[in-house]
PDB file of C-alpha atoms in Angstrom:
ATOM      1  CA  UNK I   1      -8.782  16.295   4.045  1.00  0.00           C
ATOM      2  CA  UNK I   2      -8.338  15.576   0.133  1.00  0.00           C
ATOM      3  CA  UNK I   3      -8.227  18.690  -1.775  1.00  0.00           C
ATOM      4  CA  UNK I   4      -6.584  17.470  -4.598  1.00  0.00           C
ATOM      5  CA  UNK I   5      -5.391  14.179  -7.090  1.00  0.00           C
ATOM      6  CA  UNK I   6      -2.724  14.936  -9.532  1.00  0.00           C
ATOM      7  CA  UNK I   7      -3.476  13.928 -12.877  1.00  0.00           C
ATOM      8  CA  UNK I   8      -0.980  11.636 -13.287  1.00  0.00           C
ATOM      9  CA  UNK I   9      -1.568   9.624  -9.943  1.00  0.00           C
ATOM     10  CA  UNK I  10      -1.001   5.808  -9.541  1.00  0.00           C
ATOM     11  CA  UNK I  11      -3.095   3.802  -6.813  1.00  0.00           C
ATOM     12  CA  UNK I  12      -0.528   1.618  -4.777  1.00  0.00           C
ATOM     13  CA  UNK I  13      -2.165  -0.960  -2.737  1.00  0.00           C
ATOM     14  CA  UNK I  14       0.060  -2.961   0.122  1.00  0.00           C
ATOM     15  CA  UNK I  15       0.213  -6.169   1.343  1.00  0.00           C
ATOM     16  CA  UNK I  16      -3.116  -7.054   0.276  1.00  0.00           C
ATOM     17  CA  UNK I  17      -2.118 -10.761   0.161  1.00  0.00           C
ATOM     18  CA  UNK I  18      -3.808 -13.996   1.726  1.00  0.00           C
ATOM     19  CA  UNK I  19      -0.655 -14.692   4.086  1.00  0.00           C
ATOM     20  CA  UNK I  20      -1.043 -11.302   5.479  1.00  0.00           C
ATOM     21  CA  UNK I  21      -4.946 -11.181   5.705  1.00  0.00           C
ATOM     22  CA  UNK I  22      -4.613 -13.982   8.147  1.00  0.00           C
ATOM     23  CA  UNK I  23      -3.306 -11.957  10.634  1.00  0.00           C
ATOM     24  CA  UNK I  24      -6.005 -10.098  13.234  1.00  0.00           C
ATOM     25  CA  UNK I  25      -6.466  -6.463  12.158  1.00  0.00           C
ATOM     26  CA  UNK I  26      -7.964  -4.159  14.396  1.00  0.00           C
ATOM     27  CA  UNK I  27     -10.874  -3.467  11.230  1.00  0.00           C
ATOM     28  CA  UNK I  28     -12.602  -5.875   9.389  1.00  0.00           C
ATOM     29  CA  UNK I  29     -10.858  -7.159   6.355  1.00  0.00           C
ATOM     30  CA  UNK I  30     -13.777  -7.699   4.149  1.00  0.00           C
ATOM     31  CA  UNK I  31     -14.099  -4.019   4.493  1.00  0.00           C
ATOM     32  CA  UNK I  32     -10.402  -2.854   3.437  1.00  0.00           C
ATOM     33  CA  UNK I  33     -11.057  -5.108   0.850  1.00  0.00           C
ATOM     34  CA  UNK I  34     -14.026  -3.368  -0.569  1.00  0.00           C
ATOM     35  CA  UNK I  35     -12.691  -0.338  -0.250  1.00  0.00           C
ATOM     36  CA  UNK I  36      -9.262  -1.314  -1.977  1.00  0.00           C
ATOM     37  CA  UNK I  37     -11.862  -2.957  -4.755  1.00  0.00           C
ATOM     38  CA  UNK I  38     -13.444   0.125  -5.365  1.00  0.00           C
ATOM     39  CA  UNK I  39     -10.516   2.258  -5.545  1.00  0.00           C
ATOM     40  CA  UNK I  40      -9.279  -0.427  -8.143  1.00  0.00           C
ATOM     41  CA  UNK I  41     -12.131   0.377 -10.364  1.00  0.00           C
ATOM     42  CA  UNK I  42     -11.939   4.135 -10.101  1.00  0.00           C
ATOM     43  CA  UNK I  43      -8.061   4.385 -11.184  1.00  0.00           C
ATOM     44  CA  UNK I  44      -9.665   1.885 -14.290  1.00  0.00           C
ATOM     45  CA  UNK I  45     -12.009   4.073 -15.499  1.00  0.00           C
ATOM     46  CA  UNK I  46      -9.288   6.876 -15.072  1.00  0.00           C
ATOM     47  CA  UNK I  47      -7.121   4.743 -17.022  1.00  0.00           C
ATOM     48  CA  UNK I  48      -4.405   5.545 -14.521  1.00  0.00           C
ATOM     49  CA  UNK I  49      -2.113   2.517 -12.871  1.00  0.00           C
ATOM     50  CA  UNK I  50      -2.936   0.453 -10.761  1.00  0.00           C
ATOM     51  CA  UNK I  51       0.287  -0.848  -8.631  1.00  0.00           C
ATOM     52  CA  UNK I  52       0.055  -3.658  -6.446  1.00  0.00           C
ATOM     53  CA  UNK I  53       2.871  -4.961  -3.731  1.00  0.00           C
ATOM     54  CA  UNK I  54       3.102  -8.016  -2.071  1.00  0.00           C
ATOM     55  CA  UNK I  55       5.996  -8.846   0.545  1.00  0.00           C
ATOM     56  CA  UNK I  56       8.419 -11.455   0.257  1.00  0.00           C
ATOM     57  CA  UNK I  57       9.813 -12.099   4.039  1.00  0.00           C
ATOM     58  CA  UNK I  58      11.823 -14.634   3.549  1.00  0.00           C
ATOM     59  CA  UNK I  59      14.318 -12.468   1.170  1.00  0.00           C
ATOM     60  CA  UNK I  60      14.200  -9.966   4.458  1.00  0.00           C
ATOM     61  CA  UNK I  61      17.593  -8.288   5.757  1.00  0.00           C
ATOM     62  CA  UNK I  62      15.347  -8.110   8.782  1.00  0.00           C
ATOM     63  CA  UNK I  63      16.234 -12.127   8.997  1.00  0.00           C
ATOM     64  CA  UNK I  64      19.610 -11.468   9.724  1.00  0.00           C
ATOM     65  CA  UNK I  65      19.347  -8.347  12.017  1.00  0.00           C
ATOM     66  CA  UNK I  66      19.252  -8.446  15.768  1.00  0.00           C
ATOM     67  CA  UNK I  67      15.757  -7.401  16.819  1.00  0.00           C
ATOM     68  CA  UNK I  68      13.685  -7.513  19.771  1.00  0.00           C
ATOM     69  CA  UNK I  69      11.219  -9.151  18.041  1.00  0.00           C
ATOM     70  CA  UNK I  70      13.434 -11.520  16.885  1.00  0.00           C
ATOM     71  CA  UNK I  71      10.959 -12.970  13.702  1.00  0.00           C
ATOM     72  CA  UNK I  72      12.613 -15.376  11.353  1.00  0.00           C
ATOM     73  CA  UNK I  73      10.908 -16.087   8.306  1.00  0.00           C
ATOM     74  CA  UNK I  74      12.284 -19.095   6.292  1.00  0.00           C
ATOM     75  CA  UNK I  75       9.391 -20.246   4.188  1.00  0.00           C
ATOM     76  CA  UNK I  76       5.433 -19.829   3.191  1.00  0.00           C
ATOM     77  CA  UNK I  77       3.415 -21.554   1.205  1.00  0.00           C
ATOM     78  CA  UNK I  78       2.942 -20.362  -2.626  1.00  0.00           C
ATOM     79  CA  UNK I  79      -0.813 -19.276  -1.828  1.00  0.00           C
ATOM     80  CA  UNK I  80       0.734 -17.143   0.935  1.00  0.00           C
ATOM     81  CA  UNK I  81       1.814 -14.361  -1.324  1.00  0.00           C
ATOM     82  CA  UNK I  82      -1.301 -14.440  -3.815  1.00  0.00           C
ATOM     83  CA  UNK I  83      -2.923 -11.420  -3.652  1.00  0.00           C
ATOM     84  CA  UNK I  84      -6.644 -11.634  -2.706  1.00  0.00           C
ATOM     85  CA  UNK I  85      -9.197 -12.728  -5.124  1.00  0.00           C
ATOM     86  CA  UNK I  86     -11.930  -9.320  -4.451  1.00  0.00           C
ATOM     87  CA  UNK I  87      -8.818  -6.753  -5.816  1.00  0.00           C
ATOM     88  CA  UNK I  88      -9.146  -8.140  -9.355  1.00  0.00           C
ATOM     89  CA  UNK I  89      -5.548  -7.207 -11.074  1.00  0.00           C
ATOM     90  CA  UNK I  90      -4.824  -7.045 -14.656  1.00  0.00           C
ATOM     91  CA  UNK I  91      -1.759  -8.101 -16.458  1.00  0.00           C
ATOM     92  CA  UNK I  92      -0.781  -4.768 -17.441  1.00  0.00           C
ATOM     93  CA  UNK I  93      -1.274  -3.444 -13.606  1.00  0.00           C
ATOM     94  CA  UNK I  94       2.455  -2.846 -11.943  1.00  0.00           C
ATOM     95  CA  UNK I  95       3.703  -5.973 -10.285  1.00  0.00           C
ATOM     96  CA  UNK I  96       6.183  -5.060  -7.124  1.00  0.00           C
ATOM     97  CA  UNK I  97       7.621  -7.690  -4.332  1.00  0.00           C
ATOM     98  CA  UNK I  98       9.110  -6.005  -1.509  1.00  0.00           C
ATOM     99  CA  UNK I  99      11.207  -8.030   0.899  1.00  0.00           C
ATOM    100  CA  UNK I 100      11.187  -5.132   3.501  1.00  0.00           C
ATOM    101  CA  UNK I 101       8.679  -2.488   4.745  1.00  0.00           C
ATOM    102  CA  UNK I 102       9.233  -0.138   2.233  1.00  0.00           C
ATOM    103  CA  UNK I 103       7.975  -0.843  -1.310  1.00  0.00           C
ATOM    104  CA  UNK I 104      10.197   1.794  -2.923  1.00  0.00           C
ATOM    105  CA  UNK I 105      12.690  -0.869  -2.089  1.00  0.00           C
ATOM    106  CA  UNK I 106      12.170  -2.161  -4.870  1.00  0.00           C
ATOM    107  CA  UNK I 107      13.777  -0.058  -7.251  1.00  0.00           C
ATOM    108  CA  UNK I 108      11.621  -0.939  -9.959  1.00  0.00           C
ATOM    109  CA  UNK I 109       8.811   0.872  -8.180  1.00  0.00           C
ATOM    110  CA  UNK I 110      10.239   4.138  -9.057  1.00  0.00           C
ATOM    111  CA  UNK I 111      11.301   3.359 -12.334  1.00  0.00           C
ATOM    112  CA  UNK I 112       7.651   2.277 -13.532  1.00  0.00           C
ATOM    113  CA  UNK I 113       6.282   5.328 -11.780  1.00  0.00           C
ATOM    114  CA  UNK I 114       8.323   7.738 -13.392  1.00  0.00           C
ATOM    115  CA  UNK I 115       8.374   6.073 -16.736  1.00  0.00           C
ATOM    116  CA  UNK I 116       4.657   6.987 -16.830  1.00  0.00           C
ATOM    117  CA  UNK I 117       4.952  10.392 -16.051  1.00  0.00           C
ATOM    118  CA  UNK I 118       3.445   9.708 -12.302  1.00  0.00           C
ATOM    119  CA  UNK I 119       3.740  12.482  -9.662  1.00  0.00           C
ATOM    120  CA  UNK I 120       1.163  11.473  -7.501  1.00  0.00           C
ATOM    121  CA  UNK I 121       0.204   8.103  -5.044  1.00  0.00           C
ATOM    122  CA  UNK I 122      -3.191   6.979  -3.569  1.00  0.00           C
ATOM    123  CA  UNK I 123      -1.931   4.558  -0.335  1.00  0.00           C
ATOM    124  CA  UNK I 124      -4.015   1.556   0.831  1.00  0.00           C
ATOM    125  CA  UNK I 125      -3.582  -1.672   2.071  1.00  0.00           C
ATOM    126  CA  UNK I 126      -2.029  -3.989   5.380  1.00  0.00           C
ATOM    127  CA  UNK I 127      -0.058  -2.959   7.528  1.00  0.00           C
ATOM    128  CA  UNK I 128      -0.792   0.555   8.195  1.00  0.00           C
ATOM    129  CA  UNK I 129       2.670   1.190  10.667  1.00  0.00           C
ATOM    130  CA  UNK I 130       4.677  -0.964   8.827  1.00  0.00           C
ATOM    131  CA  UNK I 131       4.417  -1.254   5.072  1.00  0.00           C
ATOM    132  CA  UNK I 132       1.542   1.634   4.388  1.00  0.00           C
ATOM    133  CA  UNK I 133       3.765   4.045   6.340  1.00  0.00           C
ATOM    134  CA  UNK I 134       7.278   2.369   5.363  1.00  0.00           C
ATOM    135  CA  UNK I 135       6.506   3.244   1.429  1.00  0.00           C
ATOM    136  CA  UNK I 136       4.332   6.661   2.122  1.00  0.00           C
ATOM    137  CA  UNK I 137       7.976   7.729   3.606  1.00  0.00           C
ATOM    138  CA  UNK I 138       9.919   7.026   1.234  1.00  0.00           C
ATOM    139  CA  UNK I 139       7.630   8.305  -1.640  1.00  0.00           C
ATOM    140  CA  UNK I 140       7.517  11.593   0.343  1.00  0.00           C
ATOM    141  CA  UNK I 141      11.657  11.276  -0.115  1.00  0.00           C
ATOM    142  CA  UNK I 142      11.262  10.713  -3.705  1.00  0.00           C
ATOM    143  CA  UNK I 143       8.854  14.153  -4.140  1.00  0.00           C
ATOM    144  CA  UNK I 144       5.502  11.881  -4.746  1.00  0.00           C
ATOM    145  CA  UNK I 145       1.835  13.351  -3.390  1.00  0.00           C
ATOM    146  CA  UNK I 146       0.471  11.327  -1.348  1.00  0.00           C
ATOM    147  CA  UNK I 147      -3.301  10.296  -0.567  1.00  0.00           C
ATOM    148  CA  UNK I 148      -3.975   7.871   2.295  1.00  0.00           C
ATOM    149  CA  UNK I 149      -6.932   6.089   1.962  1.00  0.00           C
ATOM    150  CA  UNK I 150      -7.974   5.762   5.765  1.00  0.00           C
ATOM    151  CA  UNK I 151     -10.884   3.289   5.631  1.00  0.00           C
ATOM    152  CA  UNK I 152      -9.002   1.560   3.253  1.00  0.00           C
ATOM    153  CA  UNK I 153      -5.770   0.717   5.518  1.00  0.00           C
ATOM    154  CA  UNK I 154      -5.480  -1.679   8.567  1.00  0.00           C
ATOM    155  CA  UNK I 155      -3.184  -2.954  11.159  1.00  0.00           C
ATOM    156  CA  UNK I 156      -2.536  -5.408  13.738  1.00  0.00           C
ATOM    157  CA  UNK I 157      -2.367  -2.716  16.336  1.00  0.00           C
ATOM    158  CA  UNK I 158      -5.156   0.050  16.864  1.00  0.00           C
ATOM    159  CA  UNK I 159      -2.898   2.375  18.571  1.00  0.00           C
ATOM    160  CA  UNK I 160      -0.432   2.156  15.865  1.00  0.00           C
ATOM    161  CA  UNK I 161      -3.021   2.713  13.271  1.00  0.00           C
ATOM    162  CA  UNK I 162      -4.251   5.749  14.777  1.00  0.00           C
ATOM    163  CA  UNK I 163      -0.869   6.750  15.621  1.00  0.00           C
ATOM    164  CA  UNK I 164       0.068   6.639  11.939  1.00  0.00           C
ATOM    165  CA  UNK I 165      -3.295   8.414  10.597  1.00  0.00           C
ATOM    166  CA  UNK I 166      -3.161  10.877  12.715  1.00  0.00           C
ATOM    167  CA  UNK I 167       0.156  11.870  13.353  1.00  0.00           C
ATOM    168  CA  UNK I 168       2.207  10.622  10.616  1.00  0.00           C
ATOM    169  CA  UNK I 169       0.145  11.040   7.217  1.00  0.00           C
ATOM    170  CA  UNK I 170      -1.190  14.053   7.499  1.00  0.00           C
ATOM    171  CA  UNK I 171       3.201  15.441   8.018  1.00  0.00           C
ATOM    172  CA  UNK I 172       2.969  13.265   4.376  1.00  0.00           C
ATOM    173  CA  UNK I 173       0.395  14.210   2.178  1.00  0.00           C
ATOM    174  CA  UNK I 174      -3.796  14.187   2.751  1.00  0.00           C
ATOM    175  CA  UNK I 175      -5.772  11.846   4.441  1.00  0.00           C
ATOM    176  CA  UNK I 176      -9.521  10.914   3.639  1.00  0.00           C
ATOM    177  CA  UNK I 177     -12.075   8.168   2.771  1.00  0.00           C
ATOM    178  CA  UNK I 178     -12.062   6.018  -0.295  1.00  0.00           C
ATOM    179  CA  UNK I 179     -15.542   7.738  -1.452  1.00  0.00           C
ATOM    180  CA  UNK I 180     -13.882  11.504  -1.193  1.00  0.00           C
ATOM    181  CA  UNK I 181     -10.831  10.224  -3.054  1.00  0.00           C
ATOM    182  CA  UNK I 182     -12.848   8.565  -5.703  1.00  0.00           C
ATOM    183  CA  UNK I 183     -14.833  12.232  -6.095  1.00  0.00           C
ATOM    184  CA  UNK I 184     -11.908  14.016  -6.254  1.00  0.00           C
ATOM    185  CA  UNK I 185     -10.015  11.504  -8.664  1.00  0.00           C
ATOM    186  CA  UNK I 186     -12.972  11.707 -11.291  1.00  0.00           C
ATOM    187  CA  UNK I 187     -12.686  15.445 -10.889  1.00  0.00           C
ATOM    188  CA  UNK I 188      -9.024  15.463 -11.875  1.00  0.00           C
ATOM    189  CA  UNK I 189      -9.221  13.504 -14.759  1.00  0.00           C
TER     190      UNK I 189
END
């Protein structure tokens, strides 16, 4: 439940990239999509940032790790890491590449978030196991408030989606829908 948006809150969207839109999510992606969109616009007319990640797997210590799932990722095509065309981004939006699950491993994340006096996150985006719940970790670590936008978030496995939404966020910060966080946000600002 959303009871609150700090006033100095950035919206952080993951992932949402063509190469990982291609993969099957368990909701539809035109809908994330909208949802992302419309959070977009809200943190606009709040002039408040807008941050958006993509993921780099190639640069991925994962490549060199022994896993089970044993995924080596060499090389994508340039469109792969565009982000997609409905979350309209603006040059002065904050630009991150993460080469792991975990945006704030980037440390330029942080910085920019700090430098503009941010204390607060709003979460969306693909996947929501891997990189949704990878960064909302580590922002809890670094002493952000999180918001998880729920029917704004997706991933390849149900169970691990609800597993995550359920369980997870709400040990994280608050979890609602895009429309109460939009209500909320203008409320804060």
């Amino acid at each position: 439940m959303i009871t609150s948006i700090d006033q100095k809150t950035a919206l952080v969207l993951i992932d949402l990239q063509k190469g990982i839109l291609q993969f099957p999510v368990a909701k539809p992606v035109n809908e994330i999509l909208a949802k992302a969109a419309a959070l977009v616009s809200a943190f606009r007319r709040a002039s408040l940032p807008v941050v958006v990640v993509n993921v780099d797997p190639t640069k991925s210590l994962l490549n060199n790790l022994r896993t089970d799932a044993n995924a080596k990722f060499t090389s994508f095509p340039d469109e792969w890491f565009e982000i997609a065309p409905e979350i309209e981004t603006h040059e002065d939006d904050i630009f991150i590449t993460k080469n792991a699950w975990n945006a704030f491993t980037n440390p330029k994340l942080d910085t920019e978030l700090k430098k503009r006096g941010i204390t607060g996150i709003v979460l969306a985006g693909i996947s929501t196991s891997v990189g949704v719940e990878g960064t909302a970790r580590a922002a809890s670590e670094y002493g952000y408030n999180i918001t998880f936008a729920e029917d704004a978030i997706a991933d390849t496995n149900a169970d691990a989606h609800e597993h995550s939404i359920k369980r997870i966020f709400p040990r994280l910060g608050e979890v609602g829908d895009t429309d109460k966080i939009i209500e909320v946000l203008a409320a804060s600002v």
